[in-house]
Amino acid sequence: NNNRTKLIINVYRSPSKRVDTFVEKVENVLRSLDRHSRKHILIVGDFNADLIKYETDSNSQKLIAVLEKYGFVQLCSRPTRVTDHSATLIDHAYTNCIANTNSCHVVTLDISDHLGLATNVSLGSVPSHSPVDFDDYNYQTNKSRKFDEASNSTFKTLIEQENWESVYASD
């Protein structure tokens, strides 16, 4: 399994929307991704579900349970939103291939009231038994994506060919 293909999914849940309904939608999306199960999938974004409260919050427990059911692991364990009176872990990063995930770190950015998540993944094949050292973060990579007209055209074609029905469906 070369696992070179990466699928990155960005998520946003408004804090005003019900978490249980959101978890159902996440499960529907994960079910629809079954045909991509051999690809390295990253699910990242502002889930507005505080995983620091996991032990006492049934909604956080349900979210993690659904993602684990489909083989995903949460990468970040530190707060991503810090104020004078609170620290919450509401921005998440999940992977279905921990062996191809080199690191995930919280980074300070002055563009939001949230901290950022920097996730570094291998673009090549990594044996499934390779240890992952999240404390040895390296910003250097050996491969890169080429941004030119041909690459952009291919990307646009692939996006146009994707089935977006579940994204556009409304409640």
PDB file of C-alpha atoms in Angstrom:
ATOM      1  CA  ASN A   1       0.000   0.000   0.000  1.00  0.00           C
ATOM      2  CA  ASN A   2       1.815   3.094  -1.270  1.00  0.00           C
ATOM      3  CA  ASN A   3      -0.720   5.407   0.379  1.00  0.00           C
ATOM      4  CA  ARG A   4       0.524   8.387  -1.658  1.00  0.00           C
ATOM      5  CA  THR A   5      -2.961   9.778  -2.268  1.00  0.00           C
ATOM      6  CA  LYS A   6      -4.097  12.154   0.470  1.00  0.00           C
ATOM      7  CA  LEU A   7      -7.659  13.280   1.073  1.00  0.00           C
ATOM      8  CA  ILE A   8      -7.987  16.348   3.298  1.00  0.00           C
ATOM      9  CA  ILE A   9     -11.397  17.257   4.664  1.00  0.00           C
ATOM     10  CA  ASN A  10     -11.970  20.593   6.374  1.00  0.00           C
ATOM     11  CA  VAL A  11     -14.794  20.791   8.919  1.00  0.00           C
ATOM     12  CA  TYR A  12     -16.642  23.637  10.585  1.00  0.00           C
ATOM     13  CA  ARG A  13     -19.499  23.229  13.045  1.00  0.00           C
ATOM     14  CA  SER A  14     -21.176  26.371  14.266  1.00  0.00           C
ATOM     15  CA  PRO A  15     -21.387  26.425  18.061  1.00  0.00           C
ATOM     16  CA  SER A  16     -25.113  27.128  17.664  1.00  0.00           C
ATOM     17  CA  LYS A  17     -25.718  23.788  15.877  1.00  0.00           C
ATOM     18  CA  ARG A  18     -26.531  20.622  17.815  1.00  0.00           C
ATOM     19  CA  VAL A  19     -23.555  18.322  18.332  1.00  0.00           C
ATOM     20  CA  ASP A  20     -25.628  15.119  18.103  1.00  0.00           C
ATOM     21  CA  THR A  21     -26.977  16.124  14.657  1.00  0.00           C
ATOM     22  CA  PHE A  22     -23.443  17.029  13.595  1.00  0.00           C
ATOM     23  CA  VAL A  23     -22.117  13.637  14.733  1.00  0.00           C
ATOM     24  CA  GLU A  24     -24.784  11.933  12.587  1.00  0.00           C
ATOM     25  CA  LYS A  25     -23.647  13.990   9.573  1.00  0.00           C
ATOM     26  CA  VAL A  26     -20.010  13.127  10.267  1.00  0.00           C
ATOM     27  CA  GLU A  27     -20.930   9.442  10.298  1.00  0.00           C
ATOM     28  CA  ASN A  28     -22.778   9.813   6.983  1.00  0.00           C
ATOM     29  CA  VAL A  29     -19.715  11.454   5.423  1.00  0.00           C
ATOM     30  CA  LEU A  30     -17.411   8.752   6.822  1.00  0.00           C
ATOM     31  CA  ARG A  31     -19.710   6.051   5.458  1.00  0.00           C
ATOM     32  CA  SER A  32     -19.609   7.718   2.027  1.00  0.00           C
ATOM     33  CA  LEU A  33     -15.794   7.759   2.158  1.00  0.00           C
ATOM     34  CA  ASP A  34     -15.628   3.966   2.225  1.00  0.00           C
ATOM     35  CA  ARG A  35     -14.403   3.892  -1.391  1.00  0.00           C
ATOM     36  CA  HIS A  36     -11.449   6.038  -0.292  1.00  0.00           C
ATOM     37  CA  SER A  37     -10.534   3.850   2.694  1.00  0.00           C
ATOM     38  CA  ARG A  38      -7.126   2.899   1.208  1.00  0.00           C
ATOM     39  CA  LYS A  39      -6.155   6.581   0.959  1.00  0.00           C
ATOM     40  CA  HIS A  40      -4.585   8.587   3.756  1.00  0.00           C
ATOM     41  CA  ILE A  41      -7.442  10.777   4.979  1.00  0.00           C
ATOM     42  CA  LEU A  42      -7.067  13.804   7.250  1.00  0.00           C
ATOM     43  CA  ILE A  43     -10.129  15.414   8.792  1.00  0.00           C
ATOM     44  CA  VAL A  44      -9.311  18.806  10.278  1.00  0.00           C
ATOM     45  CA  GLY A  45     -11.141  21.895  11.420  1.00  0.00           C
ATOM     46  CA  ASP A  46     -13.186  23.740  14.010  1.00  0.00           C
ATOM     47  CA  PHE A  47     -15.520  21.117  15.461  1.00  0.00           C
ATOM     48  CA  ASN A  48     -16.583  23.327  18.399  1.00  0.00           C
ATOM     49  CA  ALA A  49     -16.667  20.208  20.587  1.00  0.00           C
ATOM     50  CA  ASP A  50     -14.321  20.516  23.561  1.00  0.00           C
ATOM     51  CA  LEU A  51     -12.306  17.309  23.833  1.00  0.00           C
ATOM     52  CA  ILE A  52     -10.774  18.481  27.119  1.00  0.00           C
ATOM     53  CA  LYS A  53     -14.210  17.694  28.597  1.00  0.00           C
ATOM     54  CA  TYR A  54     -14.216  14.222  26.989  1.00  0.00           C
ATOM     55  CA  GLU A  55     -14.527  12.356  30.305  1.00  0.00           C
ATOM     56  CA  THR A  56     -17.775  14.153  31.218  1.00  0.00           C
ATOM     57  CA  ASP A  57     -19.182  15.217  27.815  1.00  0.00           C
ATOM     58  CA  SER A  58     -21.278  12.554  26.078  1.00  0.00           C
ATOM     59  CA  ASN A  59     -21.271  14.492  22.780  1.00  0.00           C
ATOM     60  CA  SER A  60     -17.458  14.501  22.637  1.00  0.00           C
ATOM     61  CA  GLN A  61     -17.495  10.797  23.475  1.00  0.00           C
ATOM     62  CA  LYS A  62     -19.971  10.104  20.645  1.00  0.00           C
ATOM     63  CA  LEU A  63     -17.886  12.115  18.155  1.00  0.00           C
ATOM     64  CA  ILE A  64     -14.691  10.244  19.041  1.00  0.00           C
ATOM     65  CA  ALA A  65     -16.525   6.897  18.985  1.00  0.00           C
ATOM     66  CA  VAL A  66     -17.838   7.521  15.452  1.00  0.00           C
ATOM     67  CA  LEU A  67     -14.437   8.564  14.156  1.00  0.00           C
ATOM     68  CA  GLU A  68     -12.733   5.594  15.832  1.00  0.00           C
ATOM     69  CA  LYS A  69     -15.359   3.265  14.334  1.00  0.00           C
ATOM     70  CA  TYR A  70     -14.077   4.305  10.888  1.00  0.00           C
ATOM     71  CA  GLY A  71     -10.409   4.019  11.889  1.00  0.00           C
ATOM     72  CA  PHE A  72      -9.586   7.642  12.707  1.00  0.00           C
ATOM     73  CA  VAL A  73      -7.342   8.847  15.536  1.00  0.00           C
ATOM     74  CA  GLN A  74      -7.403  12.360  17.034  1.00  0.00           C
ATOM     75  CA  LEU A  75      -3.914  13.909  16.778  1.00  0.00           C
ATOM     76  CA  CYS A  76      -4.044  16.939  19.079  1.00  0.00           C
ATOM     77  CA  SER A  77      -4.273  16.850  22.877  1.00  0.00           C
ATOM     78  CA  ARG A  78      -3.552  20.499  23.700  1.00  0.00           C
ATOM     79  CA  PRO A  79      -5.960  23.463  23.853  1.00  0.00           C
ATOM     80  CA  THR A  80      -6.572  25.276  20.566  1.00  0.00           C
ATOM     81  CA  ARG A  81      -8.520  28.214  21.970  1.00  0.00           C
ATOM     82  CA  VAL A  82      -7.236  29.972  25.064  1.00  0.00           C
ATOM     83  CA  THR A  83      -8.780  33.000  26.766  1.00  0.00           C
ATOM     84  CA  ASP A  84      -8.203  34.665  30.133  1.00  0.00           C
ATOM     85  CA  HIS A  85     -10.784  32.335  31.700  1.00  0.00           C
ATOM     86  CA  SER A  86     -10.796  29.155  29.595  1.00  0.00           C
ATOM     87  CA  ALA A  87      -8.756  26.723  27.532  1.00  0.00           C
ATOM     88  CA  THR A  88     -10.595  24.447  25.093  1.00  0.00           C
ATOM     89  CA  LEU A  89      -9.646  21.848  22.500  1.00  0.00           C
ATOM     90  CA  ILE A  90     -12.260  22.605  19.836  1.00  0.00           C
ATOM     91  CA  ASP A  91     -10.067  22.436  16.724  1.00  0.00           C
ATOM     92  CA  HIS A  92      -9.368  18.834  15.819  1.00  0.00           C
ATOM     93  CA  ALA A  93      -7.133  16.855  13.461  1.00  0.00           C
ATOM     94  CA  TYR A  94      -7.920  13.198  12.722  1.00  0.00           C
ATOM     95  CA  THR A  95      -6.063  10.677  10.567  1.00  0.00           C
ATOM     96  CA  ASN A  96      -6.786   7.163   9.396  1.00  0.00           C
ATOM     97  CA  CYS A  97      -3.071   6.452   8.873  1.00  0.00           C
ATOM     98  CA  ILE A  98      -0.963   7.284  11.913  1.00  0.00           C
ATOM     99  CA  ALA A  99       2.131   5.742  10.285  1.00  0.00           C
ATOM    100  CA  ASN A 100       2.046   8.433   7.563  1.00  0.00           C
ATOM    101  CA  THR A 101       1.477  11.223  10.103  1.00  0.00           C
ATOM    102  CA  ASN A 102       4.768  12.669  11.282  1.00  0.00           C
ATOM    103  CA  SER A 103       3.503  15.271  13.745  1.00  0.00           C
ATOM    104  CA  CYS A 104       0.711  17.579  14.815  1.00  0.00           C
ATOM    105  CA  HIS A 105       1.402  20.730  16.810  1.00  0.00           C
ATOM    106  CA  VAL A 106      -0.552  23.713  18.050  1.00  0.00           C
ATOM    107  CA  VAL A 107       0.863  26.938  16.625  1.00  0.00           C
ATOM    108  CA  THR A 108       0.218  30.540  17.615  1.00  0.00           C
ATOM    109  CA  LEU A 109      -1.205  32.698  14.842  1.00  0.00           C
ATOM    110  CA  ASP A 110      -2.365  36.274  15.217  1.00  0.00           C
ATOM    111  CA  ILE A 111      -5.191  35.948  12.686  1.00  0.00           C
ATOM    112  CA  SER A 112      -7.850  34.329  14.850  1.00  0.00           C
ATOM    113  CA  ASP A 113      -8.988  33.786  18.414  1.00  0.00           C
ATOM    114  CA  HIS A 114      -8.047  30.117  17.803  1.00  0.00           C
ATOM    115  CA  LEU A 115      -4.582  28.653  17.683  1.00  0.00           C
ATOM    116  CA  GLY A 116      -3.610  26.812  14.519  1.00  0.00           C
ATOM    117  CA  LEU A 117      -2.822  23.144  14.011  1.00  0.00           C
ATOM    118  CA  ALA A 118       0.229  22.229  11.924  1.00  0.00           C
ATOM    119  CA  THR A 119       0.060  18.617  10.786  1.00  0.00           C
ATOM    120  CA  ASN A 120       3.014  17.132   8.934  1.00  0.00           C
ATOM    121  CA  VAL A 121       2.390  14.006   6.853  1.00  0.00           C
ATOM    122  CA  SER A 122       4.640  11.772   4.801  1.00  0.00           C
ATOM    123  CA  LEU A 123       4.021  11.994   1.064  1.00  0.00           C
ATOM    124  CA  GLY A 124       5.597   8.613   0.431  1.00  0.00           C
ATOM    125  CA  SER A 125       5.155   5.100   1.671  1.00  0.00           C
ATOM    126  CA  VAL A 126       5.776   4.474   5.365  1.00  0.00           C
ATOM    127  CA  PRO A 127       5.734   0.969   6.863  1.00  0.00           C
ATOM    128  CA  SER A 128       2.807   0.537   9.253  1.00  0.00           C
ATOM    129  CA  HIS A 129       5.168  -0.364  12.095  1.00  0.00           C
ATOM    130  CA  SER A 130       7.126   2.917  11.914  1.00  0.00           C
ATOM    131  CA  PRO A 131       7.111   4.764  15.223  1.00  0.00           C
ATOM    132  CA  VAL A 132       5.712   8.293  15.220  1.00  0.00           C
ATOM    133  CA  ASP A 133       7.546  10.844  17.351  1.00  0.00           C
ATOM    134  CA  PHE A 134       5.263  13.838  17.788  1.00  0.00           C
ATOM    135  CA  ASP A 135       7.879  15.681  19.864  1.00  0.00           C
ATOM    136  CA  ASP A 136      10.397  15.693  17.020  1.00  0.00           C
ATOM    137  CA  TYR A 137       8.569  18.030  14.662  1.00  0.00           C
ATOM    138  CA  ASN A 138      10.429  18.832  11.456  1.00  0.00           C
ATOM    139  CA  TYR A 139       9.130  21.527   9.118  1.00  0.00           C
ATOM    140  CA  GLN A 140      11.332  20.244   6.280  1.00  0.00           C
ATOM    141  CA  THR A 141       9.830  17.931   3.666  1.00  0.00           C
ATOM    142  CA  ASN A 142      11.446  16.012   0.855  1.00  0.00           C
ATOM    143  CA  LYS A 143       8.548  16.351  -1.572  1.00  0.00           C
ATOM    144  CA  SER A 144       6.214  19.142  -2.565  1.00  0.00           C
ATOM    145  CA  ARG A 145       3.123  19.767  -4.623  1.00  0.00           C
ATOM    146  CA  LYS A 146       3.676  21.499  -7.929  1.00  0.00           C
ATOM    147  CA  PHE A 147       1.392  24.529  -8.373  1.00  0.00           C
ATOM    148  CA  ASP A 148       1.164  25.229 -12.103  1.00  0.00           C
ATOM    149  CA  GLU A 149      -1.573  25.402 -14.745  1.00  0.00           C
ATOM    150  CA  ALA A 150      -1.482  21.650 -15.465  1.00  0.00           C
ATOM    151  CA  SER A 151      -1.718  20.758 -11.751  1.00  0.00           C
ATOM    152  CA  ASN A 152      -4.493  23.303 -11.206  1.00  0.00           C
ATOM    153  CA  SER A 153      -6.391  21.948 -14.208  1.00  0.00           C
ATOM    154  CA  THR A 154      -6.095  18.375 -12.930  1.00  0.00           C
ATOM    155  CA  PHE A 155      -7.191  19.464  -9.447  1.00  0.00           C
ATOM    156  CA  LYS A 156     -10.201  21.334 -10.890  1.00  0.00           C
ATOM    157  CA  THR A 157     -11.197  18.293 -12.971  1.00  0.00           C
ATOM    158  CA  LEU A 158     -10.985  15.984  -9.949  1.00  0.00           C
ATOM    159  CA  ILE A 159     -13.074  18.390  -7.845  1.00  0.00           C
ATOM    160  CA  GLU A 160     -15.705  18.660 -10.593  1.00  0.00           C
ATOM    161  CA  GLN A 161     -15.906  14.846 -10.858  1.00  0.00           C
ATOM    162  CA  GLU A 162     -16.451  14.361  -7.117  1.00  0.00           C
ATOM    163  CA  ASN A 163     -19.988  13.680  -5.871  1.00  0.00           C
ATOM    164  CA  TRP A 164     -20.934  16.680  -3.697  1.00  0.00           C
ATOM    165  CA  GLU A 165     -24.578  15.692  -3.124  1.00  0.00           C
ATOM    166  CA  SER A 166     -24.149  15.097   0.605  1.00  0.00           C
ATOM    167  CA  VAL A 167     -22.442  18.485   0.997  1.00  0.00           C
ATOM    168  CA  TYR A 168     -25.249  20.384  -0.691  1.00  0.00           C
ATOM    169  CA  ALA A 169     -28.065  18.451   1.024  1.00  0.00           C
ATOM    170  CA  SER A 170     -29.932  20.547   3.563  1.00  0.00           C
ATOM    171  CA  ASP A 171     -31.779  19.462   6.675  1.00  0.00           C
TER     172      ASP A 171
END
